[in-house]
Amino acid sequence: QLRLGISADVPLAVQQWQGIVAVNYPARAFGVKRSDNVREAREKCPNIQFVHVATFTANSPPAYHASPSQNTHKVSLDEYRRASRRIMDVLKRLCPTMRKASIDEAYLDATTLVNEQILRDFDSGRLQLSEAAAGNGVLPLPLVQWTGGSRKGKEREGSMELGVLVGEQIECSSGWDDLQLRYAATFAKHVRDTVFQELGYASSAGIAHTRCLAKIGSGLNKPQQQTVIRQSQVSKFLSQYPITKIPSLGGKLGALLETAFDAQCAGDLTHYTVEQLEIKLGRAQAQHVYDLCRGVDDSPVLENTAPQTLTSAKNLQRNPARNLQALDRWISMNATDLWMRVMDEWEARRRWPQSLMVAYTPENRAMRTRTVGFPSRQQQQQQGAGVVADAARACLQRVAGEAGTFPVVGVMLTAKTFRKELAAAGLMERWLAKKKTPDGGKKDEGEEARELDFEDEDDEEYQPQIEPPAAVE
């Protein structure tokens, strides 16, 4: 919508071949779902617009082609990854304690930011405190105002400028827990407004004292709204909330809970003790279910770790490659896709892979893998994606003659074993090269000390302070 300037009121879906990978809310109003194919979506919503994801070929970079074919094109999600990265950068800037949950979702722990603001307002006398004296040196409870103007004049139950209240509809409450949520709601609105103003993306949010409840709240009043789940309302709210909609209680576990305990809502499970749940679930899982059904969740918001691998794959089940020549086109495209992702990783974290795993799946056989060294960054800078394709080709050429290799119904390239490189590493290499003696590179005095390996240094702030000779440019 942003790229093409399409109105937010127009039903729109993102198409990948004949399937749908994203649906906007106007289209959802007609019953269109991501599980629909293009034909089914058009039957439900005749006016829907489709935009195909970007694709590329062996001879063309990623672009939005008018009629891409599965037999000649490969999907590129780079544009979505870059958009996600821009959003996450804004969230990280506003709230350092952040964890990306998916391409369009993140958890923000605003506890420290909220508590600091509450302390500042308390010190300046801006908090409203109840008149009743608490005694024994205990502070009186703060008064919390929840009401405010409705968003864009649209009224809904519990709607206010800072979000939708779950459960009891009140104008004012008291207590430090509620005060934290009130400040967190203000912060969430600021975050959402900033994302919209800087990037143009609308968003929803859930505000609660736990990750699980915040996740649930974020989906209750989409689109473009935020939901506050006060601690005093958790028990009543969850009592009627479907078990399978609670994060981590869906799928096979949710089905087991429904059948084994004749339960549909979280409240149905609160009648069981941990010991009773343990009979069917085991100790650890029983405690997990017991806690979540009561809104108890102490899981912290931990920062994402850097990816251990980057992968590009192509499913060839519809049109298997019967020889190395037929497979070569997909090797080139997967190599280009992987190269772009590796370069993005380098730009973002200054990490470079050391290994390239080439995987291929012969028809009616298990996947086979081979691992070779990943081309150096210097090779990549000079030759681009072609050097990755060449490494993969060389690997496959060695197995092409083996019995049962072809036809191939799937191929995958994976960059592995990432190491952080320092900005000064290349300069050091050139300096050391120039310091070799004329007799064939024999070490001079003290050279052993200069062979320190800084490549595995994890501290991003660390930079070796080395002054190169004037001869080094």
Coordinates of C-alpha atoms in Angstrom, one line a residue:
Q1 CA 0.0 0.0 0.0
L2 CA 2.8 2.4 0.8
R3 CA 4.9 1.6 -2.2
L4 CA 2.0 1.8 -4.7
G5 CA 0.1 4.6 -2.9
I6 CA -3.1 2.4 -2.6
S7 CA -5.7 3.7 -0.1
A8 CA -5.9 1.9 3.2
D9 CA -9.6 1.4 2.4
V10 CA -9.0 -0.7 -0.7
P11 CA -9.2 -4.6 -0.2
L12 CA -5.7 -5.8 -0.9
A13 CA -3.8 -9.1 -0.7
V14 CA -0.2 -10.0 -1.2
Q15 CA 0.1 -12.9 -3.6
Q16 CA 2.8 -15.6 -3.9
W17 CA 2.2 -17.7 -7.0
Q18 CA -1.5 -18.8 -6.5
G19 CA -1.4 -18.5 -2.7
I20 CA -1.9 -15.5 -0.4
V21 CA 0.7 -14.5 2.2
A22 CA -0.9 -11.3 3.6
V23 CA -4.4 -9.8 3.7
N24 CA -5.3 -6.3 4.8
Y25 CA -8.3 -5.5 7.0
P26 CA -10.7 -4.3 4.3
A27 CA -10.2 -7.6 2.5
R28 CA -10.6 -9.5 5.8
A29 CA -14.0 -7.9 6.2
F30 CA -15.1 -9.9 3.2
G31 CA -13.9 -13.1 4.8
V32 CA -10.6 -13.4 2.9
K33 CA -8.0 -15.4 4.8
R34 CA -4.3 -16.2 4.2
S35 CA -5.3 -19.8 3.7
D36 CA -7.3 -18.9 0.6
N37 CA -5.9 -19.1 -2.9
V38 CA -6.3 -16.3 -5.4
R39 CA -9.5 -17.7 -6.9
E40 CA -11.2 -18.2 -3.5
A41 CA -10.2 -14.7 -2.4
R42 CA -11.7 -13.2 -5.6
E43 CA -14.9 -15.1 -5.1
K44 CA -15.3 -13.6 -1.6
C45 CA -14.2 -10.1 -2.6
P46 CA -14.6 -9.3 -6.3
N47 CA -12.9 -5.9 -6.0
I48 CA -9.8 -7.2 -4.2
Q49 CA -6.4 -6.1 -5.6
F50 CA -3.5 -8.5 -5.7
V51 CA 0.2 -7.6 -5.6
H52 CA 2.7 -10.4 -6.2
V53 CA 5.8 -10.5 -4.0
A54 CA 9.0 -9.5 -5.6
T55 CA 10.8 -12.2 -7.6
F56 CA 14.0 -12.6 -9.5
T57 CA 15.6 -14.8 -12.1
A58 CA 19.2 -15.8 -12.9
N59 CA 19.6 -12.8 -15.1
S60 CA 17.5 -10.1 -13.3
P61 CA 17.6 -8.6 -9.8
P62 CA 14.6 -8.8 -7.4
A63 CA 11.7 -6.8 -8.8
Y64 CA 7.9 -6.8 -8.9
H65 CA 7.3 -8.6 -12.2
A66 CA 3.9 -8.6 -13.8
S67 CA 3.6 -12.3 -14.4
P68 CA 6.3 -14.3 -12.6
S69 CA 6.4 -18.0 -13.2
Q70 CA 7.3 -20.6 -10.6
N71 CA 9.3 -22.4 -13.3
T72 CA 11.6 -19.4 -14.0
H73 CA 11.4 -17.1 -10.9
K74 CA 12.4 -17.3 -7.3
V75 CA 10.6 -15.3 -4.5
S76 CA 12.5 -12.5 -2.9
L77 CA 11.5 -11.4 0.6
D78 CA 14.3 -8.9 1.0
E79 CA 12.0 -5.9 0.8
Y80 CA 10.0 -7.2 3.6
R81 CA 13.0 -7.9 5.7
R82 CA 14.3 -4.4 5.1
A83 CA 11.0 -2.9 6.1
S84 CA 10.9 -5.0 9.2
R85 CA 14.5 -3.9 10.1
R86 CA 13.5 -0.3 9.8
I87 CA 10.5 -0.8 12.1
M88 CA 12.6 -2.8 14.6
D89 CA 15.3 0.0 14.6
V90 CA 12.7 2.5 15.6
L91 CA 11.4 0.2 18.4
K92 CA 14.9 -0.4 19.6
R93 CA 15.7 3.3 19.7
L94 CA 12.6 4.0 21.8
C95 CA 12.9 1.0 24.1
P96 CA 16.3 -0.7 24.4
T97 CA 14.8 -3.8 26.1
M98 CA 13.2 -5.2 23.0
R99 CA 12.8 -8.6 21.3
K100 CA 11.7 -9.2 17.8
A101 CA 9.1 -12.0 17.7
S102 CA 8.4 -12.1 14.0
I103 CA 8.8 -10.0 10.9
D104 CA 6.0 -7.7 12.1
E105 CA 5.8 -8.2 15.9
A106 CA 8.0 -7.4 18.9
Y107 CA 8.0 -7.4 22.7
L108 CA 9.0 -4.2 24.5
D109 CA 9.8 -4.3 28.2
A110 CA 9.1 -0.7 29.2
T111 CA 9.3 -1.4 33.0
T112 CA 12.5 0.7 33.5
L113 CA 11.3 3.6 31.3
V114 CA 7.9 3.7 33.1
N115 CA 9.3 3.4 36.6
E116 CA 11.8 6.2 35.9
Q117 CA 9.1 8.5 34.6
I118 CA 6.9 7.7 37.6
L119 CA 9.7 8.6 40.0
R120 CA 10.3 11.9 38.2
D121 CA 6.6 12.7 38.4
F122 CA 6.5 11.7 42.1
D123 CA 9.5 13.9 42.9
S124 CA 7.9 16.8 41.1
G125 CA 4.5 16.4 42.8
R126 CA 2.7 15.5 39.6
L127 CA 1.2 12.3 40.8
Q128 CA -2.4 12.2 42.2
L129 CA -2.4 10.3 45.5
S130 CA -5.4 9.1 47.5
E131 CA -6.3 11.3 50.5
A132 CA -6.5 8.3 52.8
A133 CA -3.2 8.0 54.8
A134 CA -1.6 4.6 54.4
G135 CA 0.2 4.8 57.8
N136 CA 3.3 2.9 58.9
G137 CA 5.4 4.9 56.5
V138 CA 3.7 3.3 53.5
L139 CA 2.8 5.7 50.6
P140 CA -0.8 6.3 49.8
L141 CA -2.0 4.7 46.6
P142 CA -1.9 6.8 43.4
L143 CA -5.1 7.6 41.5
V144 CA -5.1 6.6 37.9
Q145 CA -7.2 8.4 35.3
W146 CA -8.2 6.2 32.3
T147 CA -10.7 8.3 30.4
G148 CA -9.9 10.4 27.5
G149 CA -11.1 11.5 24.1
S150 CA -12.0 8.7 21.7
R151 CA -9.7 8.2 18.7
K152 CA -10.9 10.1 15.7
G153 CA -14.3 10.5 17.2
K154 CA -15.1 6.8 17.0
E155 CA -16.7 5.4 20.2
R156 CA -16.4 1.8 21.2
E157 CA -16.9 0.0 24.5
G158 CA -14.0 0.9 26.8
S159 CA -12.4 3.0 24.1
M160 CA -10.2 5.9 25.1
E161 CA -7.2 7.8 23.8
L162 CA -4.8 5.5 25.5
G163 CA -6.4 2.3 24.5
V164 CA -9.3 -0.1 25.1
L165 CA -9.7 -1.4 28.7
V166 CA -10.4 -5.1 29.1
G167 CA -13.2 -6.0 31.5
E168 CA -14.4 -3.4 34.0
Q169 CA -15.1 0.0 32.4
I170 CA -14.0 2.7 34.8
E171 CA -12.9 6.3 34.6
C172 CA -10.5 6.1 37.6
S173 CA -8.7 3.4 39.5
S174 CA -6.0 3.3 42.1
G175 CA -2.8 1.4 42.7
W176 CA 0.8 1.2 41.6
D177 CA 0.2 -1.7 39.2
D178 CA -2.5 0.3 37.3
L179 CA -0.3 3.4 37.3
Q180 CA 2.5 1.5 35.6
L181 CA 0.0 0.3 32.9
R182 CA -1.3 3.9 32.5
Y183 CA 2.2 5.2 31.9
A184 CA 3.0 2.2 29.6
A185 CA -0.2 2.9 27.6
T186 CA 1.1 6.5 27.0
F187 CA 4.5 5.1 26.0
A188 CA 2.9 2.5 23.6
K189 CA 0.9 5.2 21.9
H190 CA 4.1 7.3 21.5
V191 CA 5.8 4.3 19.9
R192 CA 3.0 3.6 17.6
D193 CA 2.7 7.2 16.6
T194 CA 6.4 7.4 15.9
V195 CA 6.4 4.3 13.7
F196 CA 3.5 5.8 11.7
Q197 CA 5.0 9.2 11.4
E198 CA 8.5 8.0 10.4
L199 CA 7.7 5.0 8.3
G200 CA 3.9 5.2 7.5
Y201 CA 3.0 1.8 9.1
A202 CA -0.1 1.5 11.3
S203 CA 0.2 -0.9 14.3
S204 CA -1.6 -2.3 17.3
A205 CA -0.4 -3.0 20.8
G206 CA -1.2 -4.9 24.0
I207 CA -0.2 -3.5 27.4
A208 CA -0.1 -5.8 30.4
H209 CA 2.2 -6.9 33.2
T210 CA 3.3 -10.1 31.4
R211 CA 4.5 -11.1 27.9
C212 CA 1.7 -13.6 27.4
L213 CA -1.1 -11.1 28.3
A214 CA 0.5 -8.3 26.2
K215 CA 0.6 -10.7 23.2
I216 CA -3.1 -11.6 23.7
G217 CA -4.0 -7.9 24.1
S218 CA -2.3 -6.9 20.9
G219 CA -4.7 -8.9 18.9
L220 CA -8.0 -8.0 20.6
N221 CA -8.7 -4.6 18.9
K222 CA -7.0 -4.5 15.6
P223 CA -6.4 -2.5 13.5
Q224 CA -4.7 0.7 14.8
Q225 CA -5.7 0.3 18.4
Q226 CA -4.1 -0.7 21.7
T227 CA -5.6 -2.8 24.5
V228 CA -4.8 -2.5 28.3
I229 CA -5.3 -5.6 30.4
R230 CA -5.3 -4.5 34.1
Q231 CA -4.1 -7.1 36.6
S232 CA -7.4 -7.0 38.5
Q233 CA -9.3 -8.1 35.3
V234 CA -7.0 -11.0 34.3
S235 CA -8.9 -13.8 36.1
K236 CA -12.3 -12.9 34.8
F237 CA -11.0 -12.2 31.3
L238 CA -9.1 -15.5 31.0
S239 CA -12.0 -17.5 32.4
Q240 CA -13.8 -17.1 29.1
Y241 CA -10.8 -17.0 26.8
P242 CA -10.2 -20.0 24.5
I243 CA -7.3 -22.2 25.6
T244 CA -6.0 -22.6 22.0
K245 CA -5.7 -18.8 21.6
I246 CA -3.3 -18.5 24.6
P247 CA 0.3 -18.3 23.3
S248 CA 2.1 -21.7 23.4
L249 CA -1.2 -23.5 24.3
G250 CA -2.3 -24.0 20.7
G251 CA -1.6 -26.9 18.3
K252 CA -1.3 -30.4 19.6
L253 CA -1.1 -29.3 23.3
G254 CA -4.3 -27.3 23.0
A255 CA -6.1 -30.2 21.4
L256 CA -4.8 -32.5 24.2
L257 CA -6.0 -30.0 26.9
E258 CA -9.5 -29.8 25.3
T259 CA -9.9 -33.6 25.1
A260 CA -8.1 -34.8 28.2
F261 CA -9.7 -32.2 30.6
D262 CA -12.9 -31.5 28.7
A263 CA -11.9 -27.8 28.6
Q264 CA -12.6 -25.0 26.1
C265 CA -11.6 -21.9 28.0
A266 CA -8.7 -21.2 30.4
G267 CA -11.2 -21.0 33.3
D268 CA -12.1 -24.6 32.7
L269 CA -8.5 -25.6 33.6
T270 CA -8.3 -23.6 36.8
H271 CA -10.4 -26.3 38.5
Y272 CA -7.4 -28.6 38.3
T273 CA -4.4 -28.7 40.5
V274 CA -0.9 -29.0 39.2
E275 CA -0.8 -32.6 40.4
Q276 CA -4.0 -33.4 38.4
L277 CA -2.6 -31.8 35.3
E278 CA 0.7 -33.6 35.7
I279 CA -1.0 -37.0 35.2
K280 CA -1.6 -36.2 31.5
L281 CA 1.1 -33.5 30.9
G282 CA 4.2 -34.2 33.0
R283 CA 5.5 -31.9 35.7
A284 CA 7.1 -29.1 33.7
Q285 CA 4.3 -28.8 31.2
A286 CA 1.6 -29.1 33.9
Q287 CA 3.1 -26.1 35.8
H288 CA 3.4 -24.1 32.5
V289 CA -0.3 -24.7 31.7
Y290 CA -1.4 -24.1 35.3
D291 CA 0.4 -20.7 35.3
L292 CA -0.7 -19.4 31.9
C293 CA -4.4 -20.2 32.6
R294 CA -4.1 -17.8 35.6
G295 CA -2.2 -15.1 33.7
V296 CA 1.1 -16.0 35.4
D297 CA 4.1 -15.6 33.1
D298 CA 7.5 -14.6 34.3
S299 CA 9.3 -15.0 31.0
P300 CA 11.6 -12.0 30.5
V301 CA 12.0 -10.0 27.3
L302 CA 15.5 -11.0 26.1
E303 CA 17.2 -9.5 23.2
N304 CA 17.4 -11.5 20.0
T305 CA 20.6 -13.4 19.4
A306 CA 22.3 -13.0 16.0
P307 CA 21.2 -15.7 13.5
Q308 CA 23.4 -18.8 13.4
T309 CA 22.6 -19.5 9.8
L310 CA 21.2 -17.9 6.7
T311 CA 19.4 -20.0 4.1
S312 CA 18.0 -19.8 0.6
A313 CA 16.1 -22.8 -0.8
K314 CA 14.1 -23.8 -3.8
N315 CA 11.4 -26.5 -4.0
L316 CA 11.6 -28.3 -7.3
Q317 CA 8.9 -30.9 -6.7
R318 CA 6.7 -29.5 -9.6
N319 CA 9.6 -29.5 -12.0
P320 CA 12.6 -31.6 -10.9
A321 CA 16.1 -30.9 -12.2
R322 CA 17.3 -33.9 -14.1
N323 CA 20.9 -32.9 -14.6
L324 CA 23.4 -30.4 -13.4
Q325 CA 22.7 -28.0 -16.2
A326 CA 19.0 -27.8 -15.3
L327 CA 19.9 -27.3 -11.7
D328 CA 22.4 -24.6 -12.4
R329 CA 19.8 -21.8 -12.9
W330 CA 18.5 -22.4 -9.4
I331 CA 22.0 -22.5 -8.0
S332 CA 22.6 -19.0 -9.4
M333 CA 19.3 -17.6 -8.0
N334 CA 19.8 -19.2 -4.6
A335 CA 23.3 -17.9 -4.5
T336 CA 22.1 -14.4 -5.4
D337 CA 19.4 -14.5 -2.7
L338 CA 21.9 -15.8 -0.1
W339 CA 24.5 -13.3 -1.1
M340 CA 22.1 -10.4 -0.5
R341 CA 21.2 -11.7 2.9
V342 CA 24.8 -12.2 3.9
M343 CA 25.6 -8.7 2.8
D344 CA 22.7 -7.4 4.9
E345 CA 24.1 -9.3 7.9
W346 CA 27.5 -7.8 7.3
E347 CA 26.1 -4.3 7.1
A348 CA 24.0 -4.8 10.3
R349 CA 26.4 -6.7 12.5
R350 CA 29.8 -7.0 10.8
R351 CA 29.6 -10.8 10.8
W352 CA 30.8 -13.0 8.0
P353 CA 30.1 -16.7 7.4
Q354 CA 33.0 -19.2 7.4
S355 CA 31.1 -22.2 5.9
L356 CA 28.7 -22.9 3.0
M357 CA 26.4 -25.9 3.2
V358 CA 25.1 -27.2 -0.1
A359 CA 22.0 -29.4 0.4
Y360 CA 20.1 -31.2 -2.3
T361 CA 17.2 -33.7 -2.2
P362 CA 17.1 -36.5 -4.8
E363 CA 13.7 -37.6 -5.8
N364 CA 12.2 -40.2 -3.3
R365 CA 15.4 -39.9 -1.2
A366 CA 16.6 -38.1 1.9
M367 CA 18.3 -34.8 1.7
R368 CA 22.1 -34.9 1.3
T369 CA 24.5 -32.2 2.3
R370 CA 28.1 -31.1 1.6
T371 CA 29.9 -28.3 3.4
V372 CA 32.7 -26.1 1.9
G373 CA 34.4 -22.9 2.9
F374 CA 32.4 -19.8 2.4
P375 CA 34.1 -17.3 0.0
S376 CA 35.9 -14.5 1.7
R377 CA 34.5 -11.0 2.0
Q378 CA 37.3 -9.8 -0.3
Q379 CA 36.2 -12.3 -3.0
Q380 CA 32.6 -11.2 -2.6
Q381 CA 33.5 -7.5 -3.0
Q382 CA 35.3 -8.3 -6.2
Q383 CA 33.0 -10.9 -7.8
G384 CA 29.6 -10.5 -6.0
A385 CA 27.1 -13.4 -5.8
G386 CA 28.9 -15.3 -8.6
V387 CA 31.6 -16.5 -6.2
V388 CA 28.9 -18.1 -4.0
A389 CA 27.4 -19.8 -7.0
D390 CA 30.8 -21.0 -8.2
A391 CA 31.5 -22.6 -4.8
A392 CA 28.1 -24.4 -4.8
R393 CA 28.6 -25.6 -8.4
A394 CA 32.0 -27.0 -7.6
C395 CA 30.5 -28.9 -4.7
L396 CA 27.7 -30.3 -6.7
Q397 CA 29.9 -31.2 -9.6
R398 CA 31.8 -33.6 -7.3
V399 CA 28.6 -35.5 -6.5
A400 CA 26.8 -35.2 -9.9
G401 CA 28.1 -38.6 -11.0
E402 CA 27.0 -40.5 -7.9
A403 CA 24.2 -42.9 -8.4
G404 CA 20.8 -41.6 -7.3
T405 CA 21.7 -37.9 -7.4
F406 CA 19.2 -36.9 -10.1
P407 CA 16.5 -36.0 -10.5
V408 CA 16.7 -33.4 -7.7
V409 CA 13.5 -32.1 -6.2
G410 CA 15.0 -29.5 -3.8
V411 CA 18.2 -27.4 -3.4
M412 CA 19.3 -25.3 -0.5
L413 CA 22.3 -23.1 0.2
T414 CA 23.1 -22.2 3.8
A415 CA 25.7 -19.7 5.2
K416 CA 27.0 -21.0 8.6
T417 CA 29.6 -20.3 11.3
F418 CA 29.4 -16.5 11.4
R419 CA 32.3 -14.6 12.9
K420 CA 32.5 -11.0 13.8
E421 CA 35.1 -9.0 11.9
L422 CA 36.6 -5.7 13.1
A423 CA 36.8 -2.7 10.9
A424 CA 40.5 -2.7 11.4
A425 CA 41.1 -6.3 10.5
G426 CA 41.7 -5.6 6.8
L427 CA 44.1 -2.8 7.6
M428 CA 46.0 -5.1 9.9
E429 CA 46.3 -7.7 7.2
R430 CA 47.8 -5.3 4.8
W431 CA 50.1 -3.9 7.4
L432 CA 51.4 -7.3 8.4
A433 CA 51.9 -8.2 4.7
K434 CA 54.0 -5.1 4.1
K435 CA 56.1 -5.9 7.2
K436 CA 57.4 -9.2 5.7
T437 CA 61.1 -9.3 5.2
P438 CA 62.7 -9.6 1.7
D439 CA 63.9 -13.1 2.4
G440 CA 60.4 -14.7 1.8
G441 CA 58.3 -13.4 4.7
K442 CA 60.4 -14.6 7.6
K443 CA 59.1 -13.1 10.9
D444 CA 61.0 -10.2 12.2
E445 CA 61.4 -9.4 15.9
G446 CA 58.1 -9.0 17.7
E447 CA 56.0 -10.1 14.8
E448 CA 54.7 -13.0 16.8
A449 CA 53.0 -10.5 19.1
R450 CA 51.4 -8.8 16.1
E451 CA 49.7 -12.1 15.0
L452 CA 47.0 -11.7 17.6
D453 CA 43.7 -12.9 16.3
F454 CA 41.1 -10.1 16.8
E455 CA 38.5 -11.8 14.6
D456 CA 36.6 -13.5 17.4
E457 CA 36.4 -10.4 19.6
D458 CA 32.8 -10.1 20.7
D459 CA 32.8 -6.6 22.1
E460 CA 31.4 -4.3 19.5
E461 CA 33.1 -1.3 21.2
Y462 CA 36.5 -2.9 21.0
Q463 CA 38.8 -1.4 18.4
P464 CA 42.5 -2.2 18.5
Q465 CA 44.5 1.1 18.6
I466 CA 47.2 0.4 16.0
E467 CA 49.0 3.1 14.1
P468 CA 50.1 1.8 10.7
P469 CA 53.3 2.9 9.1
A470 CA 53.0 5.9 6.9
A471 CA 53.5 3.7 3.8
V472 CA 50.2 2.0 4.3
E473 CA 47.4 3.9 2.6

